[in-house]
Coordinates of C-alpha atoms and ligand atoms in Angstrom, one line a residue:
M1 CA 107.7 142.4 75.0
D2 CA 106.7 138.8 75.8
I3 CA 110.0 137.4 76.9
R4 CA 109.0 134.1 75.2
E5 CA 109.4 135.9 71.8
G6 CA 113.2 135.1 72.1
V7 CA 112.7 131.6 73.5
N8 CA 113.5 129.6 70.4
S9 CA 116.3 131.9 69.4
R10 CA 120.0 131.6 70.4
E11 CA 119.7 134.8 72.4
D12 CA 118.5 133.2 75.5
F13 CA 119.8 129.8 75.1
L14 CA 119.7 129.1 78.8
R15 CA 116.0 129.4 79.0
P16 CA 114.4 125.8 78.7
R17 CA 112.2 124.9 75.8
C18 CA 110.5 121.8 76.8
H19 CA 109.9 122.5 80.6
F20 CA 107.1 124.6 81.6
M21 CA 107.8 128.1 83.0
P22 CA 105.6 131.3 82.9
A23 CA 106.3 133.9 80.2
A24 CA 108.3 135.9 82.8
N25 CA 109.0 136.6 86.5
W26 CA 109.6 134.2 89.4
M27 CA 108.0 130.8 89.8
N28 CA 108.7 128.3 92.6
D29 CA 106.6 125.3 94.0
P30 CA 103.9 123.5 91.9
N31 CA 100.5 124.0 93.8
G32 CA 97.2 122.5 93.5
V33 CA 98.0 120.0 90.7
I34 CA 94.8 118.3 89.5
H35 CA 93.4 116.3 86.5
W36 CA 90.1 118.1 86.2
D37 CA 87.5 117.4 83.4
G38 CA 90.1 115.7 81.2
R39 CA 92.7 118.5 81.5
Y40 CA 95.8 118.9 83.6
H41 CA 95.8 121.9 85.8
L42 CA 99.1 123.3 87.3
F43 CA 99.1 126.0 89.8
F44 CA 102.4 127.5 90.9
Q45 CA 104.2 130.0 93.3
Y46 CA 104.4 133.1 91.1
N47 CA 105.5 136.7 91.8
P48 CA 103.9 139.0 89.0
D49 CA 106.2 141.8 90.1
G50 CA 109.6 140.2 88.8
A51 CA 112.1 137.4 89.0
W52 CA 112.4 137.3 92.6
H53 CA 110.6 135.6 95.5
G54 CA 107.9 137.8 97.1
N55 CA 104.3 138.8 96.7
M56 CA 103.4 135.2 96.2
H57 CA 100.3 134.4 94.1
W58 CA 99.0 131.2 92.6
G59 CA 99.9 131.3 88.8
H60 CA 98.0 128.9 86.6
A61 CA 98.6 126.7 83.4
V62 CA 96.6 124.1 81.7
S63 CA 97.5 121.2 79.5
D64 CA 96.0 118.3 77.5
D65 CA 99.1 116.2 77.5
L66 CA 101.4 117.2 80.4
V67 CA 103.9 118.4 77.9
H68 CA 102.3 121.6 76.1
W69 CA 101.1 124.0 78.6
R70 CA 99.1 127.2 78.2
E71 CA 99.5 129.9 80.8
L72 CA 96.4 131.5 82.1
P73 CA 95.7 134.5 84.3
I74 CA 96.6 134.4 88.0
A75 CA 94.3 132.2 89.9
I76 CA 94.6 133.3 93.4
A77 CA 96.1 136.6 94.6
P78 CA 96.5 137.9 98.1
T79 CA 93.6 139.9 99.6
P80 CA 94.5 143.1 101.7
N81 CA 93.5 142.9 105.3
S82 CA 92.9 139.1 105.2
P83 CA 94.9 136.1 106.4
D84 CA 96.7 135.9 103.2
Q85 CA 97.6 139.5 102.6
G86 CA 101.3 138.9 102.7
G87 CA 101.1 136.0 100.1
V88 CA 99.3 132.9 99.0
F89 CA 101.7 130.2 99.7
S90 CA 101.7 126.6 98.7
G91 CA 98.9 124.1 98.9
C92 CA 96.9 121.5 97.1
M93 CA 93.6 120.9 95.5
V94 CA 90.9 118.4 96.0
D95 CA 87.5 117.5 94.3
D96 CA 84.9 117.9 97.1
G97 CA 81.8 116.3 95.6
G98 CA 82.4 118.3 92.2
V99 CA 83.5 121.6 93.7
P100 CA 87.3 122.3 93.0
T101 CA 88.7 123.3 96.5
A102 CA 92.1 124.8 97.0
I103 CA 93.6 124.6 100.5
Y104 CA 96.7 126.7 100.9
T105 CA 98.9 128.7 103.4
G106 CA 98.2 132.4 103.8
V107 CA 101.0 134.5 105.3
N108 CA 101.2 138.0 106.7
D109 CA 103.7 140.6 105.5
D110 CA 106.8 139.2 107.3
Y111 CA 105.7 135.6 107.0
S112 CA 105.7 135.2 111.0
R113 CA 101.9 134.2 110.9
Q114 CA 101.2 131.2 108.7
V115 CA 97.6 130.0 108.6
Q116 CA 95.6 127.8 106.4
C117 CA 92.9 129.0 104.0
L118 CA 90.4 127.4 101.5
A119 CA 89.0 128.7 98.4
T120 CA 86.4 127.2 95.9
G121 CA 86.7 127.4 92.1
N122 CA 84.5 127.5 89.1
D123 CA 84.1 124.8 86.4
D124 CA 87.3 125.6 84.6
L125 CA 89.3 126.6 87.7
T126 CA 89.9 130.1 86.6
K127 CA 87.8 132.0 89.2
W128 CA 88.3 131.5 93.0
V129 CA 86.3 132.5 96.0
K130 CA 87.9 132.6 99.3
H131 CA 85.9 131.1 102.2
P132 CA 84.5 133.5 104.8
C133 CA 85.7 131.2 107.6
N134 CA 89.4 131.7 106.7
P135 CA 91.7 130.9 108.2
I136 CA 90.4 127.4 108.5
I137 CA 93.5 126.4 110.8
G138 CA 94.8 129.3 112.6
C139 CA 97.8 128.3 114.7
A140 CA 100.1 125.4 115.4
P141 CA 98.9 122.9 118.2
P142 CA 100.3 124.3 121.3
E143 CA 101.2 120.7 122.7
L144 CA 104.1 120.6 120.3
G145 CA 105.9 123.3 122.1
Q146 CA 107.7 126.0 120.2
T147 CA 107.2 125.6 116.4
R148 CA 108.4 127.5 113.5
D149 CA 106.8 127.2 110.0
F150 CA 103.4 125.8 109.8
R151 CA 102.5 125.5 106.1
D152 CA 102.0 123.6 102.8
P153 CA 98.7 121.7 103.4
F154 CA 98.4 118.4 101.7
V155 CA 94.9 116.9 101.7
W156 CA 93.4 113.5 100.8
R157 CA 90.3 111.7 101.2
G158 CA 90.0 108.9 103.6
D159 CA 87.4 106.2 104.1
D160 CA 85.0 108.5 105.8
C161 CA 86.8 111.8 106.5
W162 CA 89.4 114.1 105.0
Y163 CA 93.0 114.1 106.1
L164 CA 95.4 117.1 106.0
L165 CA 99.1 117.3 106.6
L166 CA 101.2 120.3 107.4
A167 CA 104.9 120.8 107.4
S168 CA 106.5 122.3 110.5
H169 CA 109.6 122.5 112.5
I170 CA 109.5 121.6 116.2
V171 CA 112.3 123.9 117.8
G172 CA 115.2 121.8 119.1
V173 CA 113.7 118.6 117.5
G174 CA 113.6 119.1 113.7
G175 CA 111.3 118.8 110.8
A176 CA 107.7 117.5 111.5
V177 CA 104.6 116.5 109.5
L178 CA 101.4 117.1 111.5
L179 CA 98.2 115.1 110.7
Y180 CA 94.7 116.5 111.0
R181 CA 91.2 115.1 110.2
S182 CA 87.9 116.8 109.2
R183 CA 84.4 115.8 107.9
D184 CA 83.9 119.0 105.9
L185 CA 87.2 120.4 105.1
L186 CA 86.6 123.5 107.3
D187 CA 86.6 122.2 110.9
W188 CA 89.9 120.5 111.5
Q189 CA 90.9 118.3 114.4
Y190 CA 94.6 118.0 115.1
L191 CA 95.6 114.3 115.7
H192 CA 99.3 113.9 116.1
P193 CA 102.6 114.2 114.1
L194 CA 102.5 111.8 111.3
F195 CA 106.3 111.8 111.1
V196 CA 109.0 113.6 113.1
G197 CA 112.5 113.6 111.2
D198 CA 115.9 113.0 112.7
K199 CA 117.4 116.4 112.6
A200 CA 120.9 115.3 111.9
R201 CA 120.0 113.0 109.0
N202 CA 116.6 114.5 107.7
G203 CA 117.1 118.2 108.2
R204 CA 116.0 121.0 110.4
N205 CA 112.8 121.9 108.7
F206 CA 110.3 120.3 106.3
E207 CA 108.3 121.8 103.6
C208 CA 105.6 120.6 101.1
P209 CA 104.6 117.3 102.5
N210 CA 102.8 114.5 100.3
F211 CA 101.3 111.3 101.6
F212 CA 99.7 108.6 99.2
P213 CA 99.2 105.0 98.6
L214 CA 101.4 103.4 96.0
G215 CA 101.2 99.7 95.4
D216 CA 100.8 98.1 98.7
K217 CA 102.5 100.8 100.6
W218 CA 102.2 104.3 101.6
V219 CA 104.7 106.9 100.6
L220 CA 105.7 110.1 102.4
I221 CA 107.6 112.8 100.5
V222 CA 109.0 115.9 102.3
S223 CA 111.3 118.7 101.1
S224 CA 113.8 119.2 103.6
Q225 CA 116.2 122.0 104.5
L226 CA 119.3 120.3 105.5
S227 CA 122.1 122.1 107.5
H228 CA 125.1 120.2 105.9
A229 CA 123.9 120.2 102.3
P230 CA 121.6 122.0 99.8
S231 CA 117.9 121.4 100.4
T232 CA 116.6 118.3 99.1
T233 CA 113.6 116.0 98.8
L234 CA 113.2 112.8 100.9
Y235 CA 110.9 109.9 100.7
F236 CA 109.8 107.3 103.2
V237 CA 108.0 104.1 102.4
G238 CA 105.8 102.3 104.9
R239 CA 102.5 101.4 106.2
F240 CA 99.6 103.6 107.3
E241 CA 97.7 101.8 110.1
D242 CA 95.3 103.4 112.7
E243 CA 96.1 107.0 111.4
R244 CA 99.9 106.3 112.1
F245 CA 102.7 106.1 109.7
V246 CA 105.0 103.2 110.2
P247 CA 108.1 103.8 107.9
E248 CA 110.0 100.9 106.8
S249 CA 112.6 102.3 104.4
E250 CA 113.8 105.8 103.2
G251 CA 115.7 107.4 100.4
V252 CA 116.6 110.6 98.6
Y253 CA 114.0 111.4 95.9
D254 CA 116.4 113.9 94.2
A255 CA 119.8 114.9 95.2
G256 CA 119.9 118.2 93.2
Y257 CA 117.9 121.3 92.3
S258 CA 114.5 119.5 92.4
Y259 CA 112.5 120.7 95.3
A260 CA 108.9 121.2 96.7
S261 CA 107.4 118.3 94.8
L262 CA 103.8 117.8 94.7
C263 CA 102.0 114.6 93.6
S264 CA 98.5 113.8 92.4
E265 CA 96.6 111.0 90.7
D266 CA 95.4 111.6 87.2
E267 CA 92.1 110.1 85.7
Q268 CA 94.1 107.1 84.4
G269 CA 95.2 106.3 87.9
R270 CA 98.8 107.2 87.5
R271 CA 100.5 108.8 90.4
L272 CA 102.3 111.9 89.1
I273 CA 105.0 114.0 90.6
Y274 CA 105.6 117.7 89.8
S275 CA 108.6 119.6 91.1
W276 CA 110.2 123.0 91.1
I277 CA 113.8 123.1 89.6
R278 CA 115.7 125.9 91.5
E279 CA 118.3 128.2 89.9
G280 CA 122.1 127.9 90.4
R281 CA 123.0 131.4 89.5
S282 CA 123.0 134.7 91.3
V283 CA 119.8 136.6 92.3
A284 CA 121.2 139.5 90.2
K285 CA 121.4 137.2 87.0
Q286 CA 117.9 136.0 87.5
R287 CA 116.6 139.4 87.8
E288 CA 118.4 140.5 84.7
S289 CA 117.1 137.6 82.7
G290 CA 113.6 138.4 83.7
W291 CA 112.6 134.6 84.5
T292 CA 113.6 132.2 87.2
G293 CA 112.3 128.8 88.3
V294 CA 111.2 125.9 85.9
Q295 CA 108.9 123.0 86.4
A296 CA 110.5 119.6 86.1
I297 CA 108.9 117.2 83.5
P298 CA 106.0 115.6 85.4
R299 CA 107.1 112.0 86.2
Q300 CA 105.1 108.8 87.0
L301 CA 106.0 107.2 90.3
W302 CA 105.9 103.5 91.3
L303 CA 107.7 101.2 93.8
D304 CA 110.0 98.4 92.5
E305 CA 109.9 95.0 94.0
R306 CA 112.5 96.2 96.7
K307 CA 110.1 99.2 97.5
R308 CA 112.4 101.8 96.0
L309 CA 110.7 104.9 94.7
C310 CA 110.9 104.6 90.9
S311 CA 110.0 107.4 88.4
R312 CA 110.1 108.1 84.7
P313 CA 109.2 111.3 82.7
V314 CA 105.7 110.8 81.5
P315 CA 105.7 109.0 78.1
E316 CA 103.7 111.9 76.5
L317 CA 107.1 113.9 76.6
E318 CA 108.3 111.4 73.7
A319 CA 106.0 113.3 71.3
L320 CA 108.6 116.1 71.3
R321 CA 111.3 113.7 70.1
G322 CA 112.7 114.9 66.8
P323 CA 115.9 114.1 64.9
H324 CA 117.4 111.0 66.3
C325 CA 120.9 109.2 66.5
H326 CA 121.2 105.7 67.5
F327 CA 124.4 103.9 68.4
D328 CA 124.8 100.1 69.1
A329 CA 127.5 98.5 71.3
G330 CA 130.8 99.0 69.6
E331 CA 129.7 101.9 67.4
V332 CA 130.8 104.8 69.8
G333 CA 134.2 106.0 69.7
H334 CA 136.4 108.4 71.6
D335 CA 135.6 111.4 69.2
D336 CA 133.3 114.3 70.2
L337 CA 129.8 114.0 68.7
P338 CA 128.6 117.4 67.5
L339 CA 125.2 118.2 69.0
G340 CA 122.3 120.1 67.4
G341 CA 119.5 121.7 69.2
F342 CA 119.0 123.3 72.8
A343 CA 117.1 120.4 74.2
L344 CA 118.0 116.8 74.1
D345 CA 116.6 113.6 75.3
I346 CA 119.3 111.0 75.8
E347 CA 119.0 107.4 76.7
V348 CA 122.2 105.4 77.3
E349 CA 123.0 102.0 78.7
F350 CA 126.4 100.9 80.0
A351 CA 127.5 97.4 80.8
V352 CA 129.5 98.5 83.9
A353 CA 132.7 96.7 84.3
G354 CA 134.6 98.8 86.9
G355 CA 136.0 102.3 86.7
I356 CA 134.1 105.3 85.5
C357 CA 131.7 105.8 82.7
G358 CA 129.2 108.4 81.5
L359 CA 128.8 111.4 79.2
E360 CA 130.4 114.8 79.1
M361 CA 128.8 117.7 77.3
A362 CA 131.1 120.5 76.2
R363 CA 129.8 123.9 75.3
S364 CA 131.8 127.2 74.6
E365 CA 134.3 128.3 72.0
S366 CA 137.3 127.0 74.1
G367 CA 135.5 123.7 74.8
W368 CA 136.6 124.2 78.4
E369 CA 132.9 124.6 79.8
K370 CA 131.8 121.2 80.6
L371 CA 129.0 119.2 82.2
A372 CA 129.7 115.6 83.0
V373 CA 127.3 112.8 84.1
L374 CA 129.4 110.1 85.6
Y375 CA 129.0 106.7 87.3
D376 CA 131.9 105.6 89.5
Q377 CA 131.6 101.9 90.3
S378 CA 134.3 101.8 92.9
T379 CA 132.2 104.2 95.1
E380 CA 128.8 103.2 93.6
T381 CA 127.9 106.8 93.0
L382 CA 126.1 108.9 90.5
Q383 CA 127.9 112.2 90.0
I384 CA 127.5 115.5 88.3
R385 CA 130.5 117.8 87.5
R386 CA 130.4 121.2 86.1
Q387 CA 133.3 123.4 84.8
Y388 CA 133.0 127.0 83.7
D389 CA 135.6 129.2 82.0
H390 CA 134.3 132.4 83.4
D391 CA 135.0 133.4 87.0
D392 CA 131.5 134.0 88.5
P393 CA 131.6 133.0 92.2
E394 CA 127.9 132.9 92.5
L395 CA 127.5 130.4 89.8
D396 CA 127.0 127.1 91.5
A397 CA 129.7 124.6 90.4
A398 CA 129.7 122.4 93.5
P399 CA 130.0 118.6 92.6
Q400 CA 126.8 116.9 92.8
G401 CA 126.3 113.2 93.7
M402 CA 124.3 110.3 95.3
S403 CA 124.8 106.8 96.2
H404 CA 123.5 104.4 93.3
R405 CA 123.8 100.8 93.6
L406 CA 123.4 98.4 90.8
D407 CA 121.6 95.1 91.4
A408 CA 123.6 91.9 90.5
G409 CA 124.0 91.7 86.8
E410 CA 122.1 95.1 86.2
N411 CA 123.4 97.5 83.6
L412 CA 123.5 101.2 84.2
R413 CA 120.7 103.0 82.5
L414 CA 120.7 106.7 82.3
R415 CA 117.9 109.0 81.0
M416 CA 119.0 112.6 80.5
L417 CA 117.0 115.6 79.7
F418 CA 119.1 118.6 78.7
D419 CA 117.0 121.7 78.2
G420 CA 118.7 125.1 78.1
S421 CA 120.2 125.5 81.6
V422 CA 118.3 122.4 82.9
L423 CA 119.6 118.9 83.2
E424 CA 117.4 116.0 84.6
V425 CA 119.2 112.7 85.1
I426 CA 117.6 109.5 86.2
A427 CA 119.6 106.3 86.8
N428 CA 117.7 103.0 86.4
D429 CA 114.5 104.8 87.2
R430 CA 115.4 105.1 90.9
S431 CA 118.2 107.6 91.4
R432 CA 117.8 111.1 90.5
I433 CA 119.9 114.3 90.2
T434 CA 118.6 117.5 88.8
S435 CA 121.3 120.0 87.8
R436 CA 121.7 123.5 86.4
F437 CA 124.5 124.5 83.9
Y438 CA 124.9 128.0 82.6
P439 CA 127.6 128.0 79.9
G440 CA 128.6 131.3 78.4
S441 CA 127.9 130.3 74.8
A442 CA 125.5 128.3 72.9
E443 CA 128.2 127.4 70.3
N444 CA 130.2 124.2 69.6
A445 CA 128.1 121.8 71.7
T446 CA 129.6 118.4 71.7
L447 CA 129.0 115.2 73.5
R448 CA 131.7 112.7 74.4
V449 CA 131.3 109.3 75.8
I450 CA 133.4 108.3 78.7
N451 CA 134.5 104.6 78.4
P452 CA 132.7 104.1 75.1
A453 CA 133.6 100.4 75.0
S454 CA 131.1 99.8 77.7
V455 CA 128.1 101.4 75.9
G456 CA 125.4 99.0 75.2
A457 CA 123.3 101.4 73.3
L458 CA 122.9 105.2 73.0
D459 CA 120.0 107.2 71.6
I460 CA 120.0 111.0 71.3
W461 CA 116.8 112.9 70.2
E462 CA 116.6 116.6 69.5
M463 CA 113.5 117.9 71.2
A464 CA 110.9 120.2 69.8
S465 CA 110.1 123.3 71.7
I466 CA 106.6 123.4 73.4
W467 CA 106.1 127.2 72.6
Ligands
LIG501 C1 109.0 125.8 99.4 C2 108.3 127.0 100.0 C3 107.0 126.5 100.7 C4 106.1 127.8 100.8 C5 106.6 128.4 99.4 C6 106.6 130.0 99.4 O1 109.8 126.2 98.4 O2 109.1 127.7 101.0 O3 107.2 126.0 102.1 O4 104.8 127.6 101.0 O5 107.8 128.0 99.1 O6 106.7 130.5 98.1

């Protein structure tokens, strides 16, 4: 049975309805995202065998509007006795003079050997031929000393050559992003590390690097495995001069379940970011449900006047907005508002005048299971709190939070996308926490505003399903 048959029913109310996911099985990183011939193509790490990580392929989906996706047959699969026999790991896609070209990491069976491979596609990106020269990059540069992990190529076109980044981990030093150059995408010359992280602050290992111009700056985004906290996505803003990156500022892209982001520019010149939303439930529960991993709603990126990385879900998403409630200042009380639908888009503005404000969503017969999105002005933090009434130690209920400073006179603006077990929160376009919440029941969903007197405006839309 196609697992999606039940998608709009109450049966699997934890399954998102307006976020892309394949019909079944495991999905992680977005790969090779490209706007090709007027259509958005999303490839993704996919295991056709089930809802667990392993036997990685490139799944494929296509969309005209970044919202409604159609899943297509698998694009790239491992080839026995080849450099990718253990899996087709993450990578990117470029337009090489009209030839769609995927560059990805191939691994052996225990992932100890990670090499870079190239494949070219047909016109509609459904058939891929692996290059006979694979691997095009066979090992990490020896001058770096001992390295672990060497993967996730990100390629872009420079003035007169191609550039490629790889994520690595220099043992004893920390996460590193390595820069290469080529004339033909096949023969690569290693230049130097584009960036080496501070292990204590930026994590021990990097994955999935991205590097691109934005406004008058360059932005580096990496996914980082931290030793003191869950893995996260970091960004650095700076200059790119003489093939060197000079970082000037840094921040956390998302302090939650968003990971392995991949950016690309579309035909309108928008810089878009796609991200994998991880799970916060046990591996057994994931296998049991038959699906795991969700793609975040693609967002558009820009830098504000203070060079902070801003993002907003693409406006195309608003086409899914259905029944709507609007409250002006003074119209919201302390009562619970009943919620319809499994997917909601909420925009709320608070005139922050000290203390704590936010929204709390309750689900469950008892009303005890709660998800709260809060802003604490005394600590200038955006927070998410989750409370369950069943005792499952593998359900992640750890508090989430990140620093969020309001500019002088600025109101708090929250955009929240609730969709099944997914919650994406963006504060003032520039602070982001993605969360997962797995209540035991779909019944009695209510919303309560914390500190209703400070609400400037509240809008709630029920969202239509994309399936
Ligand atoms: C990030 C990652 C990548 C790797 C892929 C394998 O989530 O670990 O570094 O290429 O997933 O599925």
